[in-house]
Coordinates of C-alpha atoms in Angstrom, one line a residue:
X115 CA -10.6 0.0 -10.2
X116 CA -9.2 -3.1 -12.0
X117 CA -5.5 -2.4 -12.3
X118 CA -4.0 -4.7 -14.9
X119 CA -0.6 -6.2 -14.0
X120 CA 1.5 -8.4 -16.3
X121 CA 0.6 -11.4 -14.3
X122 CA -2.3 -12.3 -12.0
X123 CA -2.6 -14.6 -9.0
X124 CA -5.4 -15.6 -6.8
X125 CA -7.3 -12.5 -5.7
X126 CA -4.7 -9.8 -5.2
X127 CA -2.1 -12.3 -4.1
X128 CA 0.7 -14.2 -5.9
X129 CA -0.6 -17.8 -5.7
X130 CA -1.1 -19.7 -9.0
X131 CA 0.4 -17.0 -11.1
X132 CA -0.8 -16.9 -14.7
X133 CA -0.5 -14.5 -17.6
X134 CA -2.6 -11.4 -17.8
X135 CA -1.0 -8.8 -20.2
X136 CA 1.5 -11.4 -21.1
X137 CA 0.7 -14.8 -22.7
X138 CA 3.7 -16.6 -21.3
X139 CA 6.5 -16.1 -18.8
X140 CA 9.4 -18.0 -17.4
X141 CA 11.6 -17.4 -14.3
X142 CA 15.1 -18.9 -14.1
X143 CA 15.9 -21.3 -11.3
X144 CA 18.2 -18.8 -9.6
X145 CA 15.7 -15.9 -9.9
X146 CA 18.0 -13.7 -11.8
X147 CA 16.3 -13.9 -15.3
X148 CA 12.6 -13.3 -16.1
X149 CA 11.3 -13.8 -19.6
X150 CA 7.9 -12.5 -20.8
X151 CA 6.0 -12.7 -24.1
X152 CA 3.3 -10.0 -24.5
X153 CA -0.1 -11.0 -25.8
X154 CA -0.2 -10.6 -29.5
X155 CA -3.1 -8.3 -30.5
X156 CA -2.9 -6.3 -27.3
X157 CA -3.7 -2.7 -27.9
X158 CA -3.7 0.6 -26.0
X159 CA -7.1 2.2 -25.6
X160 CA -6.4 4.4 -28.7
X161 CA -5.9 1.3 -30.8
X162 CA -2.1 1.4 -31.1
X163 CA -0.5 -2.1 -30.7
X164 CA 1.4 -2.8 -27.5
X165 CA 5.0 -4.0 -28.1
X166 CA 8.3 -4.4 -26.4
X167 CA 9.1 -0.8 -27.5
X168 CA 6.7 0.3 -24.7
X169 CA 8.7 -1.9 -22.3
X170 CA 12.0 -0.4 -23.4
X171 CA 10.6 3.1 -23.1
X172 CA 9.3 2.4 -19.6
X173 CA 12.6 1.0 -18.3
X174 CA 15.3 2.8 -20.3
X175 CA 13.7 6.2 -20.9
X176 CA 11.6 6.6 -17.8
X177 CA 12.8 4.3 -15.0
X178 CA 16.5 4.9 -15.7
X179 CA 16.2 8.6 -16.5
X180 CA 17.5 10.5 -13.5
X181 CA 15.6 13.7 -14.3
X182 CA 12.3 11.9 -14.4
X183 CA 13.2 9.4 -11.8
X184 CA 15.9 10.7 -9.4
X185 CA 15.6 7.7 -7.2
X186 CA 15.6 4.4 -9.0
X187 CA 13.0 2.0 -7.5
X188 CA 14.6 -0.6 -5.2
X189 CA 12.3 -3.3 -6.5
X190 CA 14.2 -3.2 -9.9
X191 CA 17.6 -3.3 -8.3
X192 CA 19.4 -6.6 -7.8
X193 CA 18.2 -8.3 -4.6
X194 CA 15.7 -5.5 -4.0
X195 CA 18.5 -3.5 -2.2
X196 CA 19.0 0.2 -2.5
X197 CA 22.6 -0.4 -3.6
X198 CA 21.9 -3.3 -5.9
X199 CA 22.7 -3.1 -9.6
X200 CA 20.0 -1.8 -11.9
X201 CA 17.9 -4.3 -13.9
X202 CA 19.1 -5.0 -17.4
X203 CA 16.6 -5.3 -20.3
X204 CA 17.0 -7.4 -23.4
X205 CA 14.4 -7.0 -26.1
X206 CA 14.2 -10.2 -28.1
X207 CA 11.5 -9.2 -30.6
X208 CA 8.3 -7.2 -30.8
X209 CA 6.7 -9.3 -28.1
X210 CA 9.4 -11.0 -26.0
X211 CA 11.7 -9.4 -23.5
X212 CA 14.0 -10.5 -20.7
X213 CA 14.8 -8.8 -17.4
X214 CA 18.1 -9.7 -15.9
X215 CA 19.5 -9.1 -12.4
X216 CA 23.0 -9.5 -11.2
X217 CA 21.8 -11.3 -8.1
X218 CA 18.7 -13.4 -7.1
X219 CA 15.7 -11.1 -7.1
X220 CA 12.6 -13.3 -6.9
X221 CA 10.4 -10.8 -5.1
X222 CA 10.4 -8.6 -8.2
X223 CA 7.7 -11.1 -9.3
X224 CA 5.4 -9.2 -6.9
X225 CA 5.9 -6.1 -9.2
X226 CA 4.9 -8.1 -12.2
X227 CA 1.7 -9.3 -10.5
X228 CA 1.3 -6.1 -8.4
X229 CA -2.4 -5.2 -8.1
X230 CA -1.3 -1.9 -6.5
X231 CA 0.7 -0.5 -9.4
X232 CA -0.6 -2.6 -12.2
X233 CA 1.4 -2.4 -15.4
X234 CA 2.7 1.1 -14.9
X235 CA 6.3 0.3 -14.1
X236 CA 6.9 -1.9 -17.1
X237 CA 4.6 -0.7 -19.8
X238 CA 4.3 2.9 -20.9
X239 CA 2.6 4.1 -24.2
X240 CA 5.7 5.2 -26.0
X241 CA 3.8 6.6 -29.0
X242 CA 2.0 9.1 -26.7
X243 CA 4.6 9.9 -24.0
X244 CA 7.6 10.4 -26.3
X245 CA 6.2 13.8 -27.4
X246 CA 7.0 15.0 -23.8
X247 CA 10.4 13.3 -23.6
X248 CA 13.6 15.3 -24.5
X249 CA 15.2 12.2 -26.1
X250 CA 12.4 12.2 -28.7
X251 CA 11.0 15.7 -28.9
X252 CA 12.8 19.1 -28.8
X253 CA 12.0 21.8 -26.3
X254 CA 10.8 23.9 -29.3
X255 CA 8.3 21.3 -30.2
X256 CA 7.2 21.0 -26.6
X257 CA 6.9 24.7 -26.1
X258 CA 3.1 24.9 -26.4
X259 CA 2.7 22.1 -23.8
X260 CA 5.3 23.6 -21.5
X261 CA 3.6 27.0 -21.6
X262 CA 0.3 25.5 -20.9
X263 CA 1.7 24.1 -17.6
X264 CA 3.6 27.4 -16.9
X265 CA 7.0 25.7 -17.3
X266 CA 10.1 27.1 -18.8
X267 CA 12.5 24.3 -20.0
X268 CA 11.6 21.7 -17.3
X269 CA 10.5 19.0 -19.7
X270 CA 10.7 16.3 -17.0
X271 CA 8.0 18.2 -15.0
X272 CA 5.8 18.3 -18.1
X273 CA 6.5 14.6 -18.5
X274 CA 5.4 13.9 -15.0
X275 CA 2.1 15.8 -15.6
X276 CA 1.4 13.8 -18.7
X277 CA 2.6 10.4 -17.4
X278 CA -0.6 9.3 -15.8
X279 CA -0.5 6.1 -13.7
X280 CA -3.4 4.3 -12.1
X281 CA -3.1 6.4 -9.0
X282 CA -3.5 9.7 -10.9
X283 CA -6.8 9.3 -12.6
X284 CA -8.2 12.4 -10.9
X285 CA -5.7 14.5 -12.9
X286 CA -7.1 16.3 -15.9
X287 CA -4.3 14.9 -18.1
X288 CA -5.7 11.4 -17.6
X289 CA -8.2 12.2 -20.3
X290 CA -5.5 12.0 -23.0
X291 CA -3.6 9.0 -21.6
X292 CA -3.9 5.7 -23.5
X293 CA -4.5 2.8 -21.0
X294 CA -4.8 -1.0 -20.8
X295 CA -7.5 -0.9 -18.1
X296 CA -11.2 -1.7 -18.5
X297 CA -12.2 1.9 -18.5
X298 CA -10.5 5.1 -19.7
X299 CA -11.1 8.6 -18.5
X300 CA -13.0 11.0 -20.8
X301 CA -14.1 14.6 -20.7
X302 CA -16.7 15.4 -18.0
X303 CA -18.2 18.3 -16.0
X304 CA -16.3 19.9 -13.2
X305 CA -16.6 17.8 -10.0
X306 CA -17.2 14.6 -11.8
X307 CA -14.8 11.9 -13.2
X308 CA -16.3 10.0 -16.0
X309 CA -14.8 6.7 -17.2
X310 CA -15.9 5.0 -20.5
X311 CA -15.2 1.4 -21.5
X312 CA -12.0 0.7 -23.2
X313 CA -12.9 -0.6 -26.7
X314 CA -9.6 -2.5 -27.0
X315 CA -9.7 -4.1 -23.5
X316 CA -8.2 -7.6 -23.9
X317 CA -10.5 -9.7 -21.7
X318 CA -13.7 -11.7 -22.7
X319 CA -16.0 -13.9 -20.7
X320 CA -16.4 -17.6 -21.2
X321 CA -19.0 -17.0 -24.0
X322 CA -16.7 -14.6 -25.9
X323 CA -18.3 -11.3 -24.8
X324 CA -15.8 -8.5 -24.5
X325 CA -15.4 -7.1 -21.0
X326 CA -16.1 -4.8 -19.2
X327 CA -19.9 -5.3 -19.0
X328 CA -20.5 -1.8 -17.7
X329 CA -20.2 1.0 -20.2
X330 CA -19.7 4.0 -18.0
X331 CA -18.5 4.9 -14.5
X332 CA -19.1 8.2 -12.8
X333 CA -17.3 9.4 -9.7
X334 CA -18.6 12.5 -8.0
X335 CA -16.6 14.9 -5.9
X336 CA -18.3 15.8 -2.6
X337 CA -17.3 17.8 0.4
X338 CA -16.5 15.2 3.0
X339 CA -17.0 11.5 3.9
X340 CA -20.3 12.2 5.5
X341 CA -21.7 13.4 2.2
X342 CA -20.2 10.3 0.5
X343 CA -22.2 8.1 3.0
X344 CA -25.4 10.1 2.5
X345 CA -25.3 9.7 -1.3
X346 CA -25.1 5.9 -0.8
X347 CA -27.9 5.9 1.8
X348 CA -30.2 7.8 -0.5
X349 CA -29.5 5.5 -3.5
X350 CA -27.4 8.0 -5.4
X351 CA -24.4 5.6 -5.4
X352 CA -24.1 2.1 -6.8
X353 CA -20.8 1.3 -5.0
X354 CA -19.2 2.5 -1.8
X355 CA -16.1 0.9 -0.2
X356 CA -13.6 3.6 0.7
X357 CA -15.5 5.7 3.2
X358 CA -17.5 3.2 5.3
X359 CA -17.2 2.4 8.9
X360 CA -18.3 -0.4 11.2
X361 CA -19.6 2.2 13.6
X362 CA -22.3 3.1 11.0
X363 CA -23.5 -0.5 10.4
X364 CA -26.8 0.1 12.2
X365 CA -27.4 3.1 10.0
X366 CA -26.4 1.3 6.8
X367 CA -28.7 -1.7 7.5
X368 CA -31.6 0.5 8.5
X369 CA -31.6 2.5 5.2
X370 CA -31.1 -0.5 2.8
X371 CA -34.6 -0.7 1.6
X372 CA -35.0 3.1 1.0
X373 CA -31.6 3.3 -0.6
X374 CA -31.9 0.2 -2.8
X375 CA -28.6 -1.3 -1.7
X376 CA -27.2 -4.2 0.4
X377 CA -24.5 -3.9 3.1
X378 CA -21.8 -6.6 2.8
X379 CA -19.1 -7.1 5.3
X380 CA -15.8 -8.3 3.9
X381 CA -12.4 -8.4 5.3
X382 CA -9.9 -5.4 5.4
X383 CA -6.6 -5.9 3.6
X384 CA -4.8 -3.9 6.3
X385 CA -4.5 -4.0 10.1
X386 CA -6.9 -1.0 10.7
X387 CA -4.7 0.7 13.2
X388 CA -1.1 -0.3 14.1
X389 CA 1.1 1.6 16.6
X390 CA 4.8 2.0 16.2
X391 CA 7.4 3.4 18.6
X392 CA 10.3 5.3 17.1
X393 CA 13.4 3.4 18.4
X394 CA 15.8 5.9 16.9
X395 CA 14.2 9.1 18.3
X396 CA 17.1 11.2 19.4
X397 CA 16.7 11.2 23.1
X398 CA 18.9 8.8 25.1
X399 CA 16.5 8.4 28.0
X400 CA 13.7 7.5 25.5
X401 CA 16.0 5.1 23.7
X402 CA 17.0 3.4 26.9
X403 CA 13.4 2.6 27.6
X404 CA 11.9 1.7 24.3
X405 CA 14.8 -0.4 23.1
X406 CA 14.4 -2.7 26.1
X407 CA 12.4 -5.7 24.8
X408 CA 10.6 -5.9 28.2
X409 CA 9.1 -2.5 27.6
X410 CA 7.6 -3.5 24.3
X411 CA 6.4 -6.7 25.7
X412 CA 4.7 -4.8 28.5
X413 CA 2.9 -2.4 26.2
X414 CA 1.8 -5.4 24.1
X415 CA 0.4 -7.2 27.1
X416 CA -1.5 -4.1 28.4
X417 CA -3.8 -4.0 25.3
X418 CA -7.2 -5.4 26.1
X419 CA -8.0 -6.7 22.6
X420 CA -11.3 -8.3 23.5
X421 CA -12.6 -4.9 24.7
X422 CA -11.1 -3.2 21.7
X423 CA -12.7 -5.6 19.2
X424 CA -16.1 -5.3 20.9
X425 CA -16.2 -1.5 21.4
X426 CA -14.5 -0.3 18.2
X427 CA -15.1 -3.1 15.7
X428 CA -18.4 -4.4 17.0
X429 CA -17.1 -7.9 17.3
X430 CA -16.1 -8.1 13.6
X431 CA -12.3 -8.6 14.0
X432 CA -9.8 -11.1 15.3
X433 CA -6.7 -11.3 17.5
X434 CA -3.4 -10.7 15.6
X435 CA -1.3 -13.7 14.9
X436 CA 2.1 -12.1 14.5
X437 CA 2.4 -10.9 18.1
X438 CA 1.1 -12.5 21.3
X439 CA -2.4 -11.2 21.9
X440 CA -2.5 -12.2 25.6
X441 CA -3.9 -9.5 27.9
X442 CA -2.0 -9.6 31.1
X443 CA -1.6 -6.2 32.7
X444 CA -0.2 -7.7 35.9
X445 CA 2.7 -9.3 34.1
X446 CA 3.1 -6.0 32.1
X447 CA 3.6 -4.2 35.4
X448 CA 6.1 -6.8 36.6
X449 CA 8.2 -6.4 33.4
X450 CA 8.2 -2.6 33.8
X451 CA 9.3 -3.1 37.4
X452 CA 12.1 -5.5 36.3
X453 CA 13.5 -3.1 33.8
X454 CA 13.9 -0.4 36.4
X455 CA 10.7 1.6 36.0
X456 CA 9.2 0.8 39.4
X457 CA 9.6 4.3 40.7
X458 CA 6.8 6.8 40.0
X459 CA 6.6 10.5 39.9
X460 CA 4.3 12.8 41.7
X461 CA 1.8 12.4 38.9
X462 CA 1.6 8.7 39.6
X463 CA 3.3 7.6 36.3
X464 CA 6.5 5.6 36.0
X465 CA 9.9 7.2 35.8
X466 CA 12.8 6.0 33.6
X467 CA 15.5 3.8 35.1
X468 CA 17.5 7.0 35.5
X469 CA 14.7 8.7 37.4
X470 CA 13.5 11.0 34.7
X471 CA 9.9 11.5 33.7
X472 CA 8.7 9.5 30.7
X473 CA 5.8 9.9 28.2
X474 CA 4.7 8.3 25.0
X475 CA 3.4 10.9 22.6
X476 CA 1.3 9.3 19.9
X477 CA 0.9 11.7 16.9
X478 CA -1.5 10.4 14.3
X479 CA -3.8 11.6 11.5
X480 CA -7.4 10.7 11.2
X481 CA -7.0 8.3 8.3
X482 CA -10.2 6.4 9.2
X483 CA -13.0 6.6 11.8
X484 CA -11.4 4.0 14.1
X485 CA -8.1 5.8 14.6
X486 CA -9.2 8.2 17.4
X487 CA -11.2 5.6 19.4
X488 CA -8.2 3.2 19.2
X489 CA -5.8 5.9 20.2
X490 CA -8.0 6.8 23.2
X491 CA -8.1 3.1 24.3
X492 CA -4.3 2.7 23.9
X493 CA -3.8 5.7 26.1
X494 CA -6.1 4.1 28.7
X495 CA -4.3 0.8 28.5
X496 CA -0.8 2.2 28.7
X497 CA -1.6 4.5 31.6
X498 CA -3.3 1.7 33.5
X499 CA 0.2 0.1 33.8
X500 CA 1.8 3.4 34.7
X501 CA 3.0 4.8 31.3
X502 CA 2.0 8.4 30.8
X503 CA 0.6 8.7 27.3
X504 CA -0.5 11.7 25.2
X505 CA -2.4 11.5 21.9
X506 CA -2.3 14.2 19.4
X507 CA -4.3 14.4 16.2
X508 CA -2.4 16.1 13.4
X509 CA -2.6 16.3 9.6
X510 CA -1.3 13.4 7.5
X511 CA 1.0 15.8 5.7
X512 CA 2.6 16.9 9.0
X513 CA 2.7 13.3 10.4
X514 CA 4.6 12.1 7.3
X515 CA 6.9 15.0 7.4
X516 CA 7.7 14.5 11.1
X517 CA 8.3 10.8 10.5
X518 CA 10.8 11.5 7.7
X519 CA 12.5 13.9 10.0
X520 CA 12.7 11.4 12.8
X521 CA 10.6 13.7 15.0
X522 CA 7.8 11.3 16.0
X523 CA 8.0 9.3 19.2
X524 CA 5.1 7.2 18.2
X525 CA 2.4 7.1 15.6
X526 CA -0.6 5.1 14.3
X527 CA -0.7 3.8 10.7
X528 CA -2.1 1.1 8.5
X529 CA 0.0 -2.0 8.0
X530 CA -0.7 -4.9 5.8
X531 CA -0.4 -8.2 7.7
X532 CA -3.2 -9.9 5.8
X533 CA -1.2 -9.4 2.6
X534 CA 2.3 -10.1 3.9
X535 CA 2.2 -13.8 2.9
X536 CA 1.0 -12.7 -0.5
X537 CA 4.3 -10.9 -1.2
X538 CA 3.2 -7.4 -0.2
X539 CA 6.1 -6.5 2.1
X540 CA 7.1 -2.9 1.8
X541 CA 5.9 -1.9 5.2
X542 CA 7.9 -4.5 7.2
X543 CA 11.1 -2.5 7.5
X544 CA 12.2 0.1 10.0
X545 CA 11.0 3.2 8.1
X546 CA 8.4 3.8 10.9
X547 CA 10.0 2.1 13.9
X548 CA 13.6 3.1 13.2
X549 CA 13.9 5.9 10.6
X550 CA 17.6 6.5 11.2
X551 CA 18.3 2.7 10.8
X552 CA 16.2 2.8 7.6
X553 CA 18.3 5.8 6.3
X554 CA 21.5 3.9 7.1
X555 CA 20.4 0.8 5.2
X556 CA 19.0 2.7 2.1
X557 CA 22.1 4.8 1.8
X558 CA 24.6 2.0 2.2
X559 CA 25.8 3.3 5.5
X560 CA 26.4 6.9 4.4
X561 CA 23.4 8.4 6.2
X562 CA 21.4 7.7 9.3
X563 CA 22.6 5.5 12.1
X564 CA 24.0 1.9 12.1
X565 CA 21.4 -0.4 13.7
X566 CA 22.2 -2.9 16.4
X567 CA 23.1 -6.5 15.4
X568 CA 19.6 -7.9 15.9
X569 CA 18.0 -5.3 13.6
X570 CA 20.8 -5.9 11.0
X571 CA 19.9 -9.6 11.2
X572 CA 16.3 -8.7 10.4
X573 CA 17.4 -6.6 7.4
X574 CA 19.3 -9.7 6.3
X575 CA 16.1 -11.7 6.6
X576 CA 14.3 -9.2 4.4
X577 CA 17.0 -9.5 1.8
X578 CA 16.6 -13.3 1.8
X579 CA 12.8 -12.7 1.1
X580 CA 13.7 -10.4 -1.8
X581 CA 15.8 -13.1 -3.4
X582 CA 13.1 -15.7 -3.6
X583 CA 10.0 -15.8 -5.7
X584 CA 6.6 -15.5 -3.9
X585 CA 4.8 -18.8 -3.1
X586 CA 7.9 -21.0 -3.3
X587 CA 9.0 -23.3 -0.4
X588 CA 12.1 -21.1 0.1
X589 CA 9.9 -18.0 0.2
X590 CA 7.7 -19.6 2.9
X591 CA 10.7 -20.5 5.0
X592 CA 12.1 -17.0 4.7
X593 CA 8.7 -15.5 5.6
X594 CA 8.5 -17.8 8.6
X595 CA 11.8 -16.5 9.8
X596 CA 10.7 -12.9 9.3
X597 CA 7.5 -13.4 11.2
X598 CA 9.2 -15.2 14.1
X599 CA 11.6 -12.2 14.4
X600 CA 8.6 -9.8 14.4
X601 CA 6.9 -11.8 17.1
X602 CA 9.9 -11.8 19.4
X603 CA 11.2 -8.2 18.8
X604 CA 7.7 -6.5 18.5
X605 CA 8.8 -3.6 16.3
X606 CA 5.1 -2.5 16.1
X607 CA 1.9 -3.2 17.9
X608 CA -1.0 -4.8 16.2
X609 CA -4.1 -4.3 18.4
X610 CA -6.3 -6.4 16.1
X611 CA -6.4 -8.1 12.7
X612 CA -8.8 -9.2 10.0
X613 CA -11.4 -6.5 10.8
X614 CA -14.6 -6.4 8.9
X615 CA -15.1 -3.7 6.3
X616 CA -18.6 -2.6 5.1
X617 CA -19.3 -2.5 1.4
X618 CA -22.5 -0.8 0.2
X619 CA -23.6 -2.3 -3.2
X620 CA -26.6 -1.5 -5.3
X621 CA -29.3 -4.2 -5.4
X622 CA -29.0 -4.1 -9.2
X623 CA -25.3 -4.8 -9.3
X624 CA -24.2 -8.4 -9.8
X625 CA -21.0 -10.5 -9.7
X626 CA -19.8 -8.7 -6.5
X627 CA -18.0 -11.1 -4.1
X628 CA -19.6 -11.6 -0.7
X629 CA -16.5 -13.0 1.0
X630 CA -12.8 -12.5 1.1
X631 CA -10.9 -9.1 1.1
X632 CA -13.0 -6.1 0.3
X633 CA -10.3 -4.7 -2.0
X634 CA -10.3 -7.9 -4.0
X635 CA -13.7 -6.8 -5.4
X636 CA -12.3 -3.7 -7.0
X637 CA -9.9 -5.6 -9.1
X638 CA -12.5 -7.7 -10.8
X639 CA -14.9 -4.8 -11.5
X640 CA -14.8 -5.5 -15.3
X641 CA -17.0 -8.5 -14.4
X642 CA -19.7 -6.5 -12.7
X643 CA -23.0 -5.9 -14.4
X644 CA -26.4 -4.4 -13.7
X645 CA -29.8 -6.0 -13.9
X646 CA -33.2 -4.4 -14.2
X647 CA -35.6 -5.0 -11.3

């Protein structure tokens, strides 16, 4: 909760950027130079001052070290491209530093204000982590720590264990890691994560009271999501966001008085379930079909979004805006006929233009409770227009592995359309709908498969977005072009958008937002407080 980026915008977006960990910042007109001045007096949770030495360590000793970081993050390459030149750092003094790029790289601003990663990419506590880095500490001096992790001389693996980011707070090593967040992890019993307020946290309220208001946070490990819900229903939890479901709304509301909580319904920051076809799956018959735009249009038209919204999301969702939400199964059948799939096999399903059998196999993991009912409805919709469809529930580990290996024909996944205009754009590209094209682009043409002209044009549009700073007129124009391309090409299918997301909140907890994105609430948790009733 409450990641701390260098800059903050409105909510978790990038509108009205202002300083957070920095007191001032300036971007050059051509988006190649970014100057920051850290807040004077800012301290790590162990009391050590934060200076540009921590920035230099994060970039030069961590980000650019190939043993710690074999793949340099594209966001800090010029233009956000995999083959772009690495960022250059100039340290001006103890508080001011400049990041320079060889080409316009405006979207890197999203990293500076990134709610997802916080400050982790650009600020690392050098005074703590240098004891696990070979440039500062010998293997002999690291030996005790290496032995404790059952390592020989692999100092970079030890560094990874100790280098706790905001996503790794469940690791035991997080107890020792200095942080800039509102709470820091401390020792606790097995099965419990205990967080205590950071005594050097930099924020105060309008009356000068230091935040956070809440002294301690406890997170308890349980066996499954059902047990998570039960703890909330019986009043054992003060906050529950990550394991709720619209399908349980009647249960939540019915137990509010007994559990001492209130059920809020805010908006999801993702499209709950998006479907992608793999346009680079290595089967020529498959490619002939799925690369025909009429096929993708037909699948999109076959989705009865009104039914889906009512039956799966209980009416708390909206039609997508990036792709045409019109339900027209008759027109879908006409398009399939036009593209040469009028003939049907003995099973009643359509054959390819070459007369071969055809099937969409959707392999997905049960990331949330709505994935399986949506998968079942998609199967029903596609088969209603003659496209044989099989759905297979697999583990997320296997799904990710098969996607990387270009072995999936189709899958279901979260995408982030509600955030795309806020600068959150890593899931636009073809890593799901064209893995071989993605490999080609990221390797500079050395791997994968060269994409067709229209996909290369799209990749060029993404590069244009990466060059401009979020929220600028140029950025809006580039985003418009990207979204127009998505609407015409239909690289993925968005059944619905802006779905509701239940949030179970203790009746004694205050300052919790009742509107907006549900995830926004987690990033202002330092302002929450309890009242006695």
